[in-house]
Amino acid sequence: MKTAIIGTGYVGLTTGVALAYLGHEVTCLDVDAAKVENLKKGISPIYEPHLDELMKLASRNLKFTLDAGDALRDAEVVFIAVGTPSLPDGNPDLTFLKSAAQSIGEKIASPYVVIVNKSTVPIGSGNWVESIVRDSYRARHAYQGSGFVVASNPEFLREGSALSDMLYADRVVVGADDPKALDVLRKLYQPLLEQTFEAPAFLPRPEGFRAVHFLTSDLQSAELIKYAANAFLALKISFINEISELSEKVGADIQHVSRGIGLDSRIGNRFLQAGIGWGGSCFGKDTAALISTGKEYGLPMPITQAARDVNTRQRARMVEILMSELKILKGRKIGILGLSFKPFTDDLRDAPALEIAKRLLERGAKVVGFDPVSMDRARKEWGETAIELVSNAEAVFSESDAVLLVTEWPQFRTIDFAKCAAQMKNKLILDGRGHLDSTQMNQAGIRLITLGRATR
Ligand code: UGA
């Protein structure tokens, strides 16, 4: 099927590459000329495992362009995957969405086009997009009311595992008020729903995985599913973090507690990893938007608000624990292991590392940091002043008064801790992700404090 994708960020690019791999003719449109040039050469603008490889395999069906007419003219399905960053009041900024809708109305020419909102948008945006497309479409066509339809198809991809989340999804959710649009999208996703595509060698199909659930609904329900899913995941994390603080007080170990409750199939064991809490571009933005939508209708959303409050508290706790250990932060050297908001991505949006570093800097500490993949981005986005960036994990320990583990990159487990301990001024690690082994730290002569685990 001829498919256009507007926006080549995480969502647009992953969706475009995966659909091209499934056999559709995909054209990705972006306004950033440098990005498009690189994509034409097969260079991805983001670090996402296997994206380059899948892009190569799909290259026969994949085009990148700056020209809206080129992308939209023959498209039967158009995905809108533009950014919707948060405004100060918590509402998403819909400027990019609006201009995407306008150019769709101006350029589409196929007899029936399904316009799919893939960006996370406030509930009701489908109708709003429809009205914008209609206005610019009418200027060119004698409007007969059947040239296009707007659908919602929220994404549930996690950065760092976006491609397997896409190819081996738990479900595909599609909302539209026209049954014909649902049929078009079912056809588009058919190879994925029935798992008839050949799995790439580097992304093998999980054993026993045979089909993907296809859930259809009205437009508003699909839009709300996205927010409700992210808010629920966010509050699951905040819930375990609240229990984790109590764990420390009563002498329990949150990792046992988490396993113990997660084995109850009604609860499930995923997203119960206690620690610093969530970062990234999604949970913060989407929980804020949900609360703001509630407010529009006079409906308070205290559970979602509490999830946000606990999350903010987790970052502050790292600094509080450090203060109670070191007493004075002024003049101390604190190392940070891991800068990206989670492992396997170089994304620094709402990264806990930066907020923690700022709190430490405000208190007069010197902060050095290292990350296996996001150093270039940190240099560009944070500048040199906030955190001194060092070229390897070991350098973070040199002359340090404490090291904080903020992102659970697997390679941090294989650091030569005995060697690093010898270079520390004060042998203390604060593990914000429950990632390091206490016996190994003991043997290296390092005092380890893990969030959620009582210190004995
Ligand atoms: C999240 C959702 O998981 C996706 O389903 C959704 O599509 C995406 O947002 C989005 O709306 O675009 P993402 O933010 O990429 O995906 O990554 P997650 O794996 O969800 O992690 C988010 C944060 O939660 C990370 O900082 C991670 O460290 C933290 N986390 C996750 C925990 O602290 N504990 C956990 O148990 C799981």
CSV table of C-alpha atoms and ligand atoms in Angstrom, one decimal:
chain,number,residue,atom,x,y,z
A,1,MET,CA,0.0,0.0,0.0
A,2,LYS,CA,1.3,3.5,-0.8
A,3,THR,CA,2.0,5.0,2.6
A,4,ALA,CA,3.3,8.4,3.6
A,5,ILE,CA,4.7,9.2,7.0
A,6,ILE,CA,5.0,12.9,8.2
A,7,GLY,CA,7.8,13.3,10.7
A,8,THR,CA,10.9,11.1,11.0
A,9,GLY,CA,11.3,11.2,14.8
A,10,TYR,CA,11.3,8.0,16.9
A,11,VAL,CA,7.7,7.1,16.1
A,12,GLY,CA,7.6,8.1,12.4
A,13,LEU,CA,10.9,6.6,11.5
A,14,THR,CA,10.3,3.3,13.3
A,15,THR,CA,6.8,3.0,11.8
A,16,GLY,CA,8.0,3.9,8.3
A,17,VAL,CA,10.9,1.5,8.4
A,18,ALA,CA,8.7,-1.4,9.8
A,19,LEU,CA,5.9,-0.8,7.3
A,20,ALA,CA,8.4,-0.7,4.4
A,21,TYR,CA,9.9,-4.0,5.7
A,22,LEU,CA,6.4,-5.5,5.7
A,23,GLY,CA,6.2,-4.7,2.0
A,24,HIS,CA,4.4,-1.3,1.7
A,25,GLU,CA,5.7,1.5,-0.4
A,26,VAL,CA,6.6,4.1,2.2
A,27,THR,CA,7.7,7.7,1.7
A,28,CYS,CA,8.9,9.6,4.8
A,29,LEU,CA,8.5,13.3,4.8
A,30,ASP,CA,10.4,15.7,7.0
A,31,VAL,CA,11.2,19.5,7.0
A,32,ASP,CA,14.8,19.0,8.3
A,33,ALA,CA,17.0,18.9,5.1
A,34,ALA,CA,20.1,17.6,6.9
A,35,LYS,CA,18.1,14.7,8.5
A,36,VAL,CA,16.6,13.8,5.1
A,37,GLU,CA,20.0,13.8,3.4
A,38,ASN,CA,21.4,11.5,6.0
A,39,LEU,CA,18.4,9.2,5.9
A,40,LYS,CA,18.8,8.9,2.1
A,41,LYS,CA,22.3,7.6,2.8
A,42,GLY,CA,20.9,5.1,5.3
A,43,ILE,CA,22.1,7.1,8.4
A,44,SER,CA,19.6,7.2,11.2
A,45,PRO,CA,19.3,10.4,13.2
A,46,ILE,CA,18.7,8.4,16.4
A,47,TYR,CA,20.3,5.6,18.3
A,48,GLU,CA,17.8,2.8,18.2
A,49,PRO,CA,19.0,-0.8,18.2
A,50,HIS,CA,18.8,-2.5,14.7
A,51,LEU,CA,17.1,0.5,13.1
A,52,ASP,CA,20.0,0.9,10.6
A,53,GLU,CA,19.9,-2.8,9.7
A,54,LEU,CA,16.2,-2.9,9.2
A,55,MET,CA,16.4,0.3,7.2
A,56,LYS,CA,18.8,-1.4,4.9
A,57,LEU,CA,16.6,-4.5,4.5
A,58,ALA,CA,13.6,-2.3,3.7
A,59,SER,CA,15.4,0.2,1.5
A,60,ARG,CA,13.7,-1.0,-1.7
A,61,ASN,CA,10.4,0.2,-0.4
A,62,LEU,CA,11.6,3.2,1.5
A,63,LYS,CA,12.0,6.8,0.3
A,64,PHE,CA,12.8,10.0,2.2
A,65,THR,CA,11.8,13.5,1.0
A,66,LEU,CA,11.4,17.1,1.8
A,67,ASP,CA,8.7,17.5,-0.8
A,68,ALA,CA,5.2,17.2,0.7
A,69,GLY,CA,3.6,16.8,-2.8
A,70,ASP,CA,6.0,13.9,-3.5
A,71,ALA,CA,5.0,12.1,-0.3
A,72,LEU,CA,1.3,12.7,-0.3
A,73,ARG,CA,0.1,12.8,-3.9
A,74,ASP,CA,-0.5,9.1,-4.3
A,75,ALA,CA,-0.7,8.1,-0.7
A,76,GLU,CA,-3.6,5.8,0.4
A,77,VAL,CA,-2.6,6.0,4.0
A,78,VAL,CA,-0.9,9.0,5.6
A,79,PHE,CA,0.6,8.8,9.1
A,80,ILE,CA,1.0,11.9,11.1
A,81,ALA,CA,4.0,11.4,13.5
A,82,VAL,CA,5.1,14.9,14.3
A,83,GLY,CA,6.3,16.1,17.7
A,84,THR,CA,3.7,17.3,20.2
A,85,PRO,CA,6.0,18.8,23.0
A,86,SER,CA,4.5,20.0,26.3
A,87,LEU,CA,3.6,23.6,26.7
A,88,PRO,CA,4.1,25.2,30.1
A,89,ASP,CA,0.5,24.5,31.1
A,90,GLY,CA,0.9,20.8,30.5
A,91,ASN,CA,-1.1,20.8,27.2
A,92,PRO,CA,0.7,19.6,24.1
A,93,ASP,CA,1.9,22.1,21.5
A,94,LEU,CA,-0.1,21.2,18.3
A,95,THR,CA,1.6,23.6,15.9
A,96,PHE,CA,3.3,20.8,14.0
A,97,LEU,CA,0.2,18.7,13.9
A,98,LYS,CA,-1.8,21.7,12.5
A,99,SER,CA,0.7,22.3,9.7
A,100,ALA,CA,0.9,18.6,8.8
A,101,ALA,CA,-3.0,18.5,8.6
A,102,GLN,CA,-2.9,21.6,6.3
A,103,SER,CA,-0.4,20.2,3.9
A,104,ILE,CA,-2.3,16.9,3.8
A,105,GLY,CA,-5.4,18.8,2.8
A,106,GLU,CA,-3.4,20.6,0.2
A,107,LYS,CA,-1.7,17.7,-1.4
A,108,ILE,CA,-3.6,14.4,-1.1
A,109,ALA,CA,-5.1,13.2,-4.4
A,110,SER,CA,-6.0,9.5,-4.1
A,111,PRO,CA,-9.8,8.8,-4.2
A,112,TYR,CA,-9.9,7.6,-0.5
A,113,VAL,CA,-7.1,8.5,2.0
A,114,VAL,CA,-6.9,7.3,5.5
A,115,ILE,CA,-5.1,9.9,7.6
A,116,VAL,CA,-3.8,8.3,10.8
A,117,ASN,CA,-2.8,10.2,13.9
A,118,LYS,CA,0.2,8.5,15.3
A,119,SER,CA,1.4,11.4,17.4
A,120,THR,CA,0.1,11.4,20.9
A,121,VAL,CA,-2.6,14.0,20.8
A,122,PRO,CA,-5.3,15.3,23.2
A,123,ILE,CA,-8.6,13.6,23.1
A,124,GLY,CA,-10.7,15.1,20.3
A,125,SER,CA,-7.8,16.0,18.1
A,126,GLY,CA,-8.9,13.5,15.5
A,127,ASN,CA,-12.0,15.7,14.9
A,128,TRP,CA,-9.8,18.8,14.9
A,129,VAL,CA,-7.4,17.4,12.4
A,130,GLU,CA,-10.3,16.4,10.2
A,131,SER,CA,-11.7,19.9,10.2
A,132,ILE,CA,-8.3,21.4,9.2
A,133,VAL,CA,-7.7,18.8,6.4
A,134,ARG,CA,-11.3,19.5,5.2
A,135,ASP,CA,-10.8,23.2,5.0
A,136,SER,CA,-7.6,23.0,2.9
A,137,TYR,CA,-9.0,20.0,0.9
A,138,ARG,CA,-12.2,21.9,0.0
A,139,ALA,CA,-10.2,24.7,-1.4
A,140,ARG,CA,-9.1,22.3,-4.2
A,141,HIS,CA,-11.9,19.7,-4.5
A,142,ALA,CA,-15.6,19.9,-4.8
A,143,TYR,CA,-16.1,18.3,-1.4
A,144,GLN,CA,-18.1,15.2,-1.6
A,145,GLY,CA,-17.5,14.0,1.9
A,146,SER,CA,-15.7,10.8,1.1
A,147,GLY,CA,-12.2,11.8,0.0
A,148,PHE,CA,-10.5,11.1,3.3
A,149,VAL,CA,-11.1,10.0,6.8
A,150,VAL,CA,-9.1,10.6,10.0
A,151,ALA,CA,-8.2,7.6,12.3
A,152,SER,CA,-6.2,7.2,15.4
A,153,ASN,CA,-3.6,4.5,15.8
A,154,PRO,CA,-1.6,5.1,19.0
A,155,GLU,CA,1.9,3.7,19.3
A,156,PHE,CA,3.2,1.7,22.2
A,157,LEU,CA,6.8,1.6,21.3
A,158,ARG,CA,9.5,1.9,23.9
A,159,GLU,CA,12.7,3.6,22.9
A,160,GLY,CA,15.5,1.0,23.0
A,161,SER,CA,13.2,-1.8,21.9
A,162,ALA,CA,11.0,0.1,19.4
A,163,LEU,CA,11.4,-2.3,16.5
A,164,SER,CA,10.5,-5.5,18.4
A,165,ASP,CA,7.7,-3.7,20.1
A,166,MET,CA,6.4,-2.8,16.7
A,167,LEU,CA,6.9,-6.2,14.9
A,168,TYR,CA,5.8,-8.3,17.9
A,169,ALA,CA,3.3,-5.9,19.4
A,170,ASP,CA,0.9,-6.9,22.2
A,171,ARG,CA,-1.9,-5.2,20.1
A,172,VAL,CA,-2.6,-2.8,17.4
A,173,VAL,CA,-5.3,-0.2,18.3
A,174,VAL,CA,-7.1,1.6,15.6
A,175,GLY,CA,-10.0,4.1,16.2
A,176,ALA,CA,-12.1,5.6,13.4
A,177,ASP,CA,-15.7,6.4,12.9
A,178,ASP,CA,-15.8,5.0,9.3
A,179,PRO,CA,-15.6,1.2,9.1
A,180,LYS,CA,-14.0,1.5,5.7
A,181,ALA,CA,-11.0,3.2,7.3
A,182,LEU,CA,-10.7,0.3,9.8
A,183,ASP,CA,-10.6,-2.1,6.9
A,184,VAL,CA,-7.8,-0.2,5.2
A,185,LEU,CA,-5.7,-0.2,8.3
A,186,ARG,CA,-6.4,-3.9,9.0
A,187,LYS,CA,-5.1,-4.6,5.5
A,188,LEU,CA,-2.1,-2.4,6.0
A,189,TYR,CA,-1.2,-4.3,9.2
A,190,GLN,CA,-2.2,-7.7,8.0
A,191,PRO,CA,1.4,-9.2,7.7
A,192,LEU,CA,2.0,-8.0,11.2
A,193,LEU,CA,-1.3,-9.2,12.6
A,194,GLU,CA,-0.9,-12.6,11.1
A,195,GLN,CA,2.9,-12.7,11.5
A,196,THR,CA,3.3,-13.8,7.9
A,197,PHE,CA,6.5,-11.7,7.3
A,198,GLU,CA,9.9,-13.3,7.5
A,199,ALA,CA,11.5,-12.3,10.8
A,200,PRO,CA,14.8,-10.4,10.4
A,201,ALA,CA,17.7,-12.5,11.8
A,202,PHE,CA,18.6,-9.7,14.2
A,203,LEU,CA,15.0,-9.4,15.5
A,204,PRO,CA,13.9,-13.0,15.8
A,205,ARG,CA,10.2,-13.8,16.4
A,206,PRO,CA,9.6,-14.7,20.1
A,207,GLU,CA,8.9,-18.4,20.5
A,208,GLY,CA,5.3,-19.2,20.2
A,209,PHE,CA,4.4,-15.7,19.0
A,210,ARG,CA,1.7,-16.2,16.3
A,211,ALA,CA,-0.6,-13.2,16.0
A,212,VAL,CA,-1.2,-9.7,17.1
A,213,HIS,CA,-4.5,-8.6,18.5
A,214,PHE,CA,-6.3,-5.9,16.4
A,215,LEU,CA,-8.5,-3.7,18.5
A,216,THR,CA,-10.9,-1.3,16.8
A,217,SER,CA,-12.8,1.4,18.5
A,218,ASP,CA,-14.2,4.9,17.9
A,219,LEU,CA,-11.8,7.8,17.5
A,220,GLN,CA,-11.9,9.1,21.1
A,221,SER,CA,-11.5,5.7,22.7
A,222,ALA,CA,-8.3,5.1,20.7
A,223,GLU,CA,-7.0,8.5,21.7
A,224,LEU,CA,-7.7,7.8,25.4
A,225,ILE,CA,-6.2,4.3,25.3
A,226,LYS,CA,-2.8,5.9,24.6
A,227,TYR,CA,-3.0,8.2,27.6
A,228,ALA,CA,-4.5,5.7,29.9
A,229,ALA,CA,-1.8,3.1,29.0
A,230,ASN,CA,1.1,5.5,29.6
A,231,ALA,CA,-0.5,6.9,32.8
A,232,PHE,CA,-1.0,3.3,34.1
A,233,LEU,CA,2.6,2.3,33.4
A,234,ALA,CA,3.8,5.5,35.0
A,235,LEU,CA,1.8,4.9,38.1
A,236,LYS,CA,2.9,1.3,38.3
A,237,ILE,CA,6.5,2.6,38.5
A,238,SER,CA,5.6,5.3,41.0
A,239,PHE,CA,3.7,2.7,43.1
A,240,ILE,CA,6.7,0.4,43.4
A,241,ASN,CA,8.9,3.4,44.2
A,242,GLU,CA,6.6,4.5,47.0
A,243,ILE,CA,6.8,0.9,48.4
A,244,SER,CA,10.5,1.0,47.8
A,245,GLU,CA,10.9,3.9,50.2
A,246,LEU,CA,8.9,2.0,52.8
A,247,SER,CA,11.1,-1.0,52.1
A,248,GLU,CA,14.2,0.9,53.1
A,249,LYS,CA,12.5,2.0,56.4
A,250,VAL,CA,11.2,-1.4,57.5
A,251,GLY,CA,14.3,-3.3,56.4
A,252,ALA,CA,12.9,-5.1,53.4
A,253,ASP,CA,14.4,-5.5,49.9
A,254,ILE,CA,12.3,-4.0,47.1
A,255,GLN,CA,13.5,-6.4,44.5
A,256,HIS,CA,12.0,-9.3,46.5
A,257,VAL,CA,8.9,-7.4,47.1
A,258,SER,CA,8.6,-6.5,43.4
A,259,ARG,CA,9.1,-10.1,42.3
A,260,GLY,CA,6.7,-11.3,45.0
A,261,ILE,CA,3.8,-9.1,43.8
A,262,GLY,CA,4.7,-9.3,40.1
A,263,LEU,CA,4.2,-13.1,40.1
A,264,ASP,CA,0.5,-12.5,40.7
A,265,SER,CA,-0.8,-12.6,37.1
A,266,ARG,CA,-3.4,-10.0,38.0
A,267,ILE,CA,-0.5,-7.6,38.7
A,268,GLY,CA,2.2,-8.8,36.3
A,269,ASN,CA,5.9,-8.4,36.7
A,270,ARG,CA,6.7,-5.7,34.1
A,271,PHE,CA,7.2,-2.0,35.0
A,272,LEU,CA,7.8,-2.9,38.6
A,273,GLN,CA,11.5,-2.0,38.6
A,274,ALA,CA,12.0,0.4,41.4
A,275,GLY,CA,14.6,3.2,41.2
A,276,ILE,CA,15.0,6.8,40.3
A,277,GLY,CA,11.7,6.7,38.4
A,278,TRP,CA,10.7,7.4,34.9
A,279,GLY,CA,12.2,10.0,32.5
A,280,GLY,CA,11.9,10.4,28.7
A,281,SER,CA,9.6,12.3,26.5
A,282,CYS,CA,6.4,10.3,27.2
A,283,PHE,CA,5.3,9.6,30.7
A,284,GLY,CA,5.8,13.1,32.0
A,285,LYS,CA,4.2,14.7,29.0
A,286,ASP,CA,1.3,12.3,28.8
A,287,THR,CA,0.4,12.3,32.5
A,288,ALA,CA,0.5,16.2,32.4
A,289,ALA,CA,-1.8,16.2,29.4
A,290,LEU,CA,-4.2,13.7,31.0
A,291,ILE,CA,-4.5,15.9,34.1
A,292,SER,CA,-5.0,19.0,31.9
A,293,THR,CA,-7.8,17.3,29.9
A,294,GLY,CA,-9.4,16.3,33.2
A,295,LYS,CA,-9.3,19.9,34.3
A,296,GLU,CA,-11.0,21.0,31.2
A,297,TYR,CA,-14.0,18.9,32.2
A,298,GLY,CA,-13.7,19.9,35.9
A,299,LEU,CA,-12.4,16.4,36.8
A,300,PRO,CA,-9.5,16.1,39.2
A,301,MET,CA,-7.2,13.1,38.5
A,302,PRO,CA,-5.5,12.5,41.9
A,303,ILE,CA,-4.0,9.1,41.1
A,304,THR,CA,-2.2,10.4,38.0
A,305,GLN,CA,-1.1,13.5,40.0
A,306,ALA,CA,0.3,11.3,42.8
A,307,ALA,CA,2.3,9.2,40.2
A,308,ARG,CA,3.9,12.4,39.1
A,309,ASP,CA,4.7,13.6,42.6
A,310,VAL,CA,6.3,10.4,43.6
A,311,ASN,CA,8.4,10.5,40.5
A,312,THR,CA,9.7,14.0,41.2
A,313,ARG,CA,10.5,12.9,44.7
A,314,GLN,CA,12.7,9.9,43.6
A,315,ARG,CA,15.1,12.3,41.9
A,316,ALA,CA,15.3,14.5,45.0
A,317,ARG,CA,15.9,11.5,47.2
A,318,MET,CA,19.1,10.6,45.4
A,319,VAL,CA,20.5,14.0,46.5
A,320,GLU,CA,19.0,13.7,50.0
A,321,ILE,CA,20.6,10.3,50.6
A,322,LEU,CA,23.9,11.7,49.3
A,323,MET,CA,23.7,14.6,51.7
A,324,SER,CA,22.9,12.4,54.7
A,325,GLU,CA,26.0,10.3,53.8
A,326,LEU,CA,28.5,13.0,52.9
A,327,LYS,CA,27.0,15.8,55.1
A,328,ILE,CA,28.6,18.5,53.0
A,329,LEU,CA,28.2,18.6,49.2
A,330,LYS,CA,30.2,21.8,48.6
A,331,GLY,CA,33.5,21.0,47.0
A,332,ARG,CA,32.7,17.2,46.6
A,333,LYS,CA,33.2,15.4,43.4
A,334,ILE,CA,30.3,13.3,42.4
A,335,GLY,CA,30.4,10.9,39.5
A,336,ILE,CA,27.3,9.9,37.4
A,337,LEU,CA,27.1,6.7,35.5
A,338,GLY,CA,24.6,6.9,32.7
A,339,LEU,CA,23.0,10.0,31.2
A,340,SER,CA,20.3,8.8,28.8
A,341,PHE,CA,16.8,8.4,30.4
A,342,LYS,CA,17.0,4.6,29.9
A,343,PRO,CA,19.6,2.2,28.4
A,344,PHE,CA,19.8,1.4,24.7
A,345,THR,CA,18.9,4.9,23.7
A,346,ASP,CA,20.8,8.2,23.4
A,347,ASP,CA,17.7,10.2,24.2
A,348,LEU,CA,18.2,12.8,26.9
A,349,ARG,CA,14.8,14.2,27.1
A,350,ASP,CA,13.7,14.6,30.8
A,351,ALA,CA,16.8,12.5,31.8
A,352,PRO,CA,17.0,12.1,35.6
A,353,ALA,CA,20.8,12.5,35.3
A,354,LEU,CA,20.5,16.1,34.3
A,355,GLU,CA,18.1,17.1,37.1
A,356,ILE,CA,20.2,15.3,39.7
A,357,ALA,CA,23.3,16.9,38.4
A,358,LYS,CA,21.7,20.4,38.6
A,359,ARG,CA,20.7,19.8,42.2
A,360,LEU,CA,24.2,18.8,43.0
A,361,LEU,CA,25.8,21.7,41.2
A,362,GLU,CA,23.4,24.1,43.0
A,363,ARG,CA,24.8,22.7,46.2
A,364,GLY,CA,28.4,23.4,45.2
A,365,ALA,CA,29.4,19.9,44.1
A,366,LYS,CA,31.5,19.1,41.0
A,367,VAL,CA,29.8,16.6,38.7
A,368,VAL,CA,31.4,14.3,36.2
A,369,GLY,CA,29.4,12.0,34.0
A,370,PHE,CA,29.7,9.2,31.4
A,371,ASP,CA,27.3,7.4,29.1
A,372,PRO,CA,28.1,4.7,26.5
A,373,VAL,CA,26.1,6.3,23.7
A,374,SER,CA,24.7,9.7,24.5
A,375,MET,CA,27.9,11.7,25.0
A,376,ASP,CA,27.7,13.5,21.7
A,377,ARG,CA,24.1,14.4,22.3
A,378,ALA,CA,24.9,15.5,25.9
A,379,ARG,CA,27.7,17.8,24.6
A,380,LYS,CA,25.3,19.3,22.1
A,381,GLU,CA,22.2,19.6,24.2
A,382,TRP,CA,23.6,20.3,27.7
A,383,GLY,CA,26.8,22.2,26.8
A,384,GLU,CA,30.1,21.6,28.6
A,385,THR,CA,29.2,23.6,31.7
A,386,ALA,CA,26.6,21.5,33.5
A,387,ILE,CA,28.4,18.2,33.8
A,388,GLU,CA,32.0,17.5,33.0
A,389,LEU,CA,31.9,14.7,30.5
A,390,VAL,CA,34.6,12.1,30.7
A,391,SER,CA,35.6,9.5,28.1
A,392,ASN,CA,35.1,6.3,30.0
A,393,ALA,CA,33.2,4.8,32.9
A,394,GLU,CA,36.4,4.4,35.0
A,395,ALA,CA,37.2,8.1,34.8
A,396,VAL,CA,34.0,8.8,36.7
A,397,PHE,CA,35.5,7.2,39.8
A,398,SER,CA,38.7,9.1,39.9
A,399,GLU,CA,39.0,11.3,43.1
A,400,SER,CA,35.3,11.0,43.6
A,401,ASP,CA,33.4,11.3,46.9
A,402,ALA,CA,30.5,9.2,45.6
A,403,VAL,CA,29.3,7.7,42.3
A,404,LEU,CA,25.6,7.6,41.4
A,405,LEU,CA,24.3,4.9,39.0
A,406,VAL,CA,21.5,6.6,37.1
A,407,THR,CA,21.0,4.5,34.0
A,408,GLU,CA,21.3,0.7,34.0
A,409,TRP,CA,23.5,0.1,31.0
A,410,PRO,CA,24.6,-3.6,31.2
A,411,GLN,CA,28.3,-2.7,30.6
A,412,PHE,CA,28.3,-0.9,34.0
A,413,ARG,CA,28.1,-4.3,35.7
A,414,THR,CA,31.5,-5.3,34.2
A,415,ILE,CA,33.5,-2.3,35.4
A,416,ASP,CA,36.6,-3.3,37.3
A,417,PHE,CA,35.3,-2.0,40.6
A,418,ALA,CA,38.3,-3.0,42.7
A,419,LYS,CA,40.5,-0.9,40.4
A,420,CYS,CA,38.1,2.0,40.4
A,421,ALA,CA,37.6,1.8,44.2
A,422,ALA,CA,41.4,2.5,44.6
A,423,GLN,CA,40.9,5.8,42.8
A,424,MET,CA,37.9,7.0,44.8
A,425,LYS,CA,38.4,9.5,47.6
A,426,ASN,CA,35.4,8.0,49.4
A,427,LYS,CA,34.3,4.5,48.4
A,428,LEU,CA,30.6,5.0,48.0
A,429,ILE,CA,28.2,4.1,45.2
A,430,LEU,CA,24.5,5.0,45.3
A,431,ASP,CA,22.7,2.7,42.9
A,432,GLY,CA,19.5,4.3,41.6
A,433,ARG,CA,18.4,1.4,39.5
A,434,GLY,CA,19.1,-1.7,41.6
A,435,HIS,CA,21.6,-2.7,39.0
A,436,LEU,CA,24.8,-3.6,40.9
A,437,ASP,CA,25.7,-6.7,42.8
A,438,SER,CA,26.3,-6.1,46.6
A,439,THR,CA,28.7,-9.0,47.0
A,440,GLN,CA,30.9,-7.7,44.2
A,441,MET,CA,30.9,-4.2,45.8
A,442,ASN,CA,31.7,-5.6,49.2
A,443,GLN,CA,34.7,-7.4,47.7
A,444,ALA,CA,35.8,-4.2,46.0
A,445,GLY,CA,35.6,-2.4,49.4
A,446,ILE,CA,32.8,-0.1,48.2
A,447,ARG,CA,29.9,0.8,50.3
A,448,LEU,CA,26.8,0.3,48.2
A,449,ILE,CA,23.5,2.0,48.8
A,450,THR,CA,20.6,0.8,46.6
A,451,LEU,CA,17.3,2.6,46.4
A,452,GLY,CA,14.7,0.4,48.0
A,453,ARG,CA,17.1,-1.8,49.9
A,454,ALA,CA,17.7,-1.3,53.6
A,455,THR,CA,21.4,-0.6,54.3
A,456,ARG,CA,22.6,-3.1,56.8
B,1,UGA,C1,6.9,4.6,27.0
B,1,UGA,C2,5.9,3.4,26.9
B,1,UGA,O1,6.5,2.3,27.6
B,1,UGA,C3,5.6,3.1,25.5
B,1,UGA,O2,4.6,2.0,25.5
B,1,UGA,C4,5.0,4.3,24.8
B,1,UGA,O3,4.7,4.0,23.4
B,1,UGA,C5,6.1,5.4,24.9
B,1,UGA,O4,6.3,5.7,26.2
B,1,UGA,C6,5.5,6.6,24.2
B,1,UGA,O5,4.4,7.1,24.6
B,1,UGA,O6,6.0,7.0,23.1
B,1,UGA,P1,9.5,4.9,26.7
B,1,UGA,O7,9.3,6.2,27.4
B,1,UGA,O8,10.3,4.9,25.4
B,1,UGA,O9,8.1,4.2,26.4
B,1,UGA,O10,10.3,3.9,27.6
B,1,UGA,P2,9.9,2.9,28.8
B,1,UGA,O11,10.6,1.6,28.7
B,1,UGA,O12,8.5,2.9,29.1
B,1,UGA,O13,10.7,3.7,30.1
B,1,UGA,C7,10.2,5.0,30.5
B,1,UGA,C8,10.9,5.3,31.8
B,1,UGA,O14,10.5,4.5,32.9
B,1,UGA,C9,12.5,5.1,31.8
B,1,UGA,O15,13.1,6.2,32.4
B,1,UGA,C10,12.7,3.8,32.6
B,1,UGA,O16,13.9,3.8,33.2
B,1,UGA,C11,11.5,3.9,33.6
B,1,UGA,N1,11.1,2.6,34.1
B,1,UGA,C12,10.6,1.7,33.3
B,1,UGA,C13,11.3,2.4,35.5
B,1,UGA,O17,11.8,3.2,36.3
B,1,UGA,N2,10.9,1.2,36.0
B,1,UGA,C14,10.3,0.2,35.2
B,1,UGA,O18,9.9,-0.9,35.7
B,1,UGA,C15,10.2,0.5,33.9
